[in-house]
């Protein structure tokens, strides 16, 4: 495993700082490396991720995961610099955040978020029992005390009282179309909570379509943030949805319906 070291500080310190106004501590850097190694080992047994090269892993799994919560990092979730865009700050950023990662797969963006925002509690949700079993092993082996795991479909979990309206932040990366992600995420948020939907390409026409879906779910699109990744210079977007009203009880609709009949 010695030849599989993540790009480390000080090489990456400038990039973290310039792009997120945040720099990992030495301990967080160690946790990123442990996570990387554990996932590579797990890949031998489970088909977890195609992204195994150290630089690619750093950019696509670590940096990209944390780019989505840049407003929270800037606002001082881990004692970082002053926020530029305070309208995106979590309403409860000075208190511990309750975060859910919907369709977490190999634990992204949830694990990096749990490492970076140590005072948060991060629930990793996936419908695949095998993946959750691996994440549970990872959680225990790496002693991530602020991580919980849960097997379930977002459509069902969103109707369960212990999860519905229970989270400050919902993260959704690579799980479905944006309106499907919104239908999964908004019911799980407390009023005032923030959903972060990670996208590759995105157009203004798509924003217009999504606006309607988000409105039905009790939310508004607060920001569509376009950015370039620091190593491969790829275009990405993060959509930030704010929950402003209670989500009607019939959302999320039953399993499969959000995908088959998107809002
Ligand atoms: C392409 S993977 C993305 C994994 C991770 N979010 C990432 O970006 O690397 C999609 C994951 O979403 C899960 N998933 C799909 N539909 C789901 C649903 N309705 N509820 C919960 N998990 C779901 C799948 O099991 C799979 O692990």
Short mmCIF file of C-alpha atoms in Angstrom, two decimals, residues 83-255:
data_model
loop_
_atom_site.label_atom_id
_atom_site.label_comp_id
_atom_site.label_asym_id
_atom_site.label_seq_id
_atom_site.Cartn_x
_atom_site.Cartn_y
_atom_site.Cartn_z
CA UNK A 83 -18.11 33.01 5.15
CA UNK A 84 -18.44 34.83 1.83
CA UNK A 85 -21.93 33.64 1.13
CA UNK A 86 -23.67 33.69 4.44
CA UNK A 87 -27.08 33.05 2.89
CA UNK A 88 -25.94 29.46 2.42
CA UNK A 89 -24.74 28.98 5.95
CA UNK A 90 -26.50 26.33 7.89
CA UNK A 91 -29.03 27.87 10.25
CA UNK A 92 -27.48 25.88 13.08
CA UNK A 93 -23.82 26.00 12.07
CA UNK A 94 -22.58 26.80 15.58
CA UNK A 95 -24.34 23.71 16.93
CA UNK A 96 -23.71 20.11 15.82
CA UNK A 97 -25.20 19.36 12.41
CA UNK A 98 -27.31 16.36 11.60
CA UNK A 99 -26.40 15.25 8.07
CA UNK A 100 -27.74 12.45 5.85
CA UNK A 101 -25.98 11.15 2.74
CA UNK A 102 -28.65 9.56 0.52
CA UNK A 103 -27.39 6.75 -1.76
CA UNK A 104 -23.93 6.91 -0.23
CA UNK A 105 -22.44 3.90 -2.10
CA UNK A 106 -18.86 3.58 -0.86
CA UNK A 107 -19.47 6.41 1.63
CA UNK A 108 -19.33 9.54 -0.53
CA UNK A 109 -19.78 12.35 0.16
CA UNK A 110 -20.66 11.24 3.72
CA UNK A 111 -17.33 9.92 5.05
CA UNK A 112 -15.22 12.94 4.02
CA UNK A 113 -17.93 15.23 5.45
CA UNK A 114 -17.87 13.31 8.75
CA UNK A 115 -14.08 13.72 8.87
CA UNK A 116 -14.13 17.42 7.98
CA UNK A 117 -17.04 18.45 10.20
CA UNK A 118 -16.27 16.47 13.32
CA UNK A 119 -19.11 17.98 15.35
CA UNK A 120 -21.68 16.70 12.84
CA UNK A 121 -23.47 13.37 12.95
CA UNK A 122 -23.54 11.82 9.49
CA UNK A 123 -26.03 9.10 8.56
CA UNK A 124 -24.99 7.04 5.54
CA UNK A 125 -28.08 5.71 3.77
CA UNK A 126 -28.08 3.16 0.98
CA UNK A 127 -30.57 0.63 -0.31
CA UNK A 128 -27.90 -2.06 -0.79
CA UNK A 129 -27.37 -4.11 2.37
CA UNK A 130 -23.96 -5.33 1.21
CA UNK A 131 -22.69 -1.77 0.84
CA UNK A 132 -24.00 -0.76 4.25
CA UNK A 133 -22.29 -3.84 5.78
CA UNK A 134 -18.99 -2.62 4.31
CA UNK A 135 -19.58 0.95 5.51
CA UNK A 136 -20.35 -0.36 8.98
CA UNK A 137 -17.05 -2.28 8.95
CA UNK A 138 -15.24 0.88 7.84
CA UNK A 139 -16.94 2.97 10.50
CA UNK A 140 -15.88 0.55 13.23
CA UNK A 141 -12.34 -0.05 11.93
CA UNK A 142 -11.56 3.65 11.53
CA UNK A 143 -13.43 4.60 14.72
CA UNK A 144 -15.72 7.14 13.11
CA UNK A 145 -17.81 7.86 16.18
CA UNK A 146 -19.94 10.51 14.42
CA UNK A 147 -21.10 8.17 11.61
CA UNK A 148 -24.29 6.08 11.56
CA UNK A 149 -25.36 3.71 8.80
CA UNK A 150 -28.82 2.73 7.63
CA UNK A 151 -30.07 0.33 4.98
CA UNK A 152 -33.22 1.50 3.19
CA UNK A 153 -34.83 3.11 0.18
CA UNK A 154 -34.99 6.88 0.34
CA UNK A 155 -38.67 6.71 -0.65
CA UNK A 156 -39.47 4.67 2.49
CA UNK A 157 -37.00 6.29 4.86
CA UNK A 158 -38.47 9.70 3.99
CA UNK A 159 -41.81 8.53 5.43
CA UNK A 160 -40.35 7.13 8.67
CA UNK A 161 -40.86 9.44 11.69
CA UNK A 162 -37.32 8.84 13.01
CA UNK A 163 -35.89 10.25 9.76
CA UNK A 164 -38.51 12.58 8.26
CA UNK A 165 -37.82 16.27 9.00
CA UNK A 166 -34.86 15.18 11.10
CA UNK A 167 -31.79 16.51 9.27
CA UNK A 168 -30.09 19.90 8.86
CA UNK A 169 -28.30 18.85 5.68
CA UNK A 170 -29.05 16.19 3.02
CA UNK A 171 -26.36 15.28 0.50
CA UNK A 172 -27.13 13.42 -2.75
CA UNK A 173 -24.46 12.55 -5.30
CA UNK A 174 -24.94 10.40 -8.40
CA UNK A 175 -28.24 8.83 -7.36
CA UNK A 176 -30.71 10.04 -10.00
CA UNK A 177 -32.00 13.09 -11.82
CA UNK A 178 -32.10 16.31 -9.84
CA UNK A 179 -35.87 16.18 -9.29
CA UNK A 180 -35.60 12.58 -8.01
CA UNK A 181 -32.80 13.66 -5.66
CA UNK A 182 -34.94 16.59 -4.48
CA UNK A 183 -37.87 14.28 -3.76
CA UNK A 184 -35.58 12.02 -1.72
CA UNK A 185 -33.89 14.87 0.15
CA UNK A 186 -36.48 17.54 1.04
CA UNK A 187 -38.83 15.35 3.15
CA UNK A 188 -35.84 14.41 5.33
CA UNK A 189 -34.90 18.02 6.10
CA UNK A 190 -35.98 20.14 9.02
CA UNK A 191 -37.54 23.43 7.98
CA UNK A 192 -34.64 25.74 7.08
CA UNK A 193 -32.42 22.75 6.24
CA UNK A 194 -30.23 22.54 3.15
CA UNK A 195 -30.11 19.87 0.42
CA UNK A 196 -26.94 19.66 -1.65
CA UNK A 197 -27.32 17.93 -5.02
CA UNK A 198 -24.04 17.21 -6.79
CA UNK A 199 -24.17 17.39 -10.60
CA UNK A 200 -21.75 17.32 -13.53
CA UNK A 201 -23.17 19.44 -16.33
CA UNK A 202 -26.19 21.64 -15.66
CA UNK A 203 -28.22 24.13 -17.72
CA UNK A 204 -30.54 27.04 -17.01
CA UNK A 205 -33.39 25.09 -18.63
CA UNK A 206 -32.83 22.33 -16.09
CA UNK A 207 -33.03 24.91 -13.29
CA UNK A 208 -36.42 26.06 -14.56
CA UNK A 209 -37.77 22.49 -14.62
CA UNK A 210 -36.33 21.76 -11.18
CA UNK A 211 -37.84 24.94 -9.69
CA UNK A 212 -41.32 23.54 -10.17
CA UNK A 213 -40.46 20.19 -8.54
CA UNK A 214 -38.72 21.85 -5.60
CA UNK A 215 -41.67 24.18 -5.05
CA UNK A 216 -44.04 21.18 -4.78
CA UNK A 217 -41.72 19.68 -2.16
CA UNK A 218 -41.67 22.82 0.02
CA UNK A 219 -38.29 24.13 -1.08
CA UNK A 220 -36.56 26.81 -3.12
CA UNK A 221 -33.40 26.66 -5.22
CA UNK A 222 -31.09 28.93 -3.27
CA UNK A 223 -28.04 28.67 -5.49
CA UNK A 224 -26.70 26.84 -8.53
CA UNK A 225 -22.96 26.88 -8.00
CA UNK A 226 -20.74 26.16 -11.01
CA UNK A 227 -17.07 25.35 -10.46
CA UNK A 228 -14.00 23.68 -11.96
CA UNK A 229 -12.24 20.79 -10.25
CA UNK A 230 -8.67 21.65 -9.23
CA UNK A 231 -6.69 18.82 -10.88
CA UNK A 232 -8.57 17.64 -13.97
CA UNK A 233 -10.30 21.00 -14.50
CA UNK A 234 -13.71 19.43 -15.11
CA UNK A 235 -16.91 21.43 -14.84
CA UNK A 236 -19.20 20.57 -11.95
CA UNK A 237 -22.28 22.05 -10.30
CA UNK A 238 -23.78 21.92 -6.84
CA UNK A 239 -27.44 22.75 -6.43
CA UNK A 240 -28.40 24.12 -3.01
CA UNK A 241 -32.06 23.72 -2.09
CA UNK A 242 -33.49 25.34 1.03
CA UNK A 243 -36.53 23.82 2.71
CA UNK A 244 -38.88 26.72 3.41
CA UNK A 245 -42.16 24.92 4.07
CA UNK A 246 -43.31 21.53 5.36
CA UNK A 247 -43.16 18.91 2.60
CA UNK A 248 -46.65 17.56 1.77
CA UNK A 249 -47.20 14.12 3.34
CA UNK A 250 -47.52 12.26 0.04
CA UNK A 251 -43.81 12.97 -0.73
CA UNK A 252 -41.67 11.02 -1.19
CA UNK A 253 -43.96 8.86 -3.28
CA UNK A 254 -43.72 5.02 -3.07
CA UNK A 255 -40.59 3.14 -4.16
#
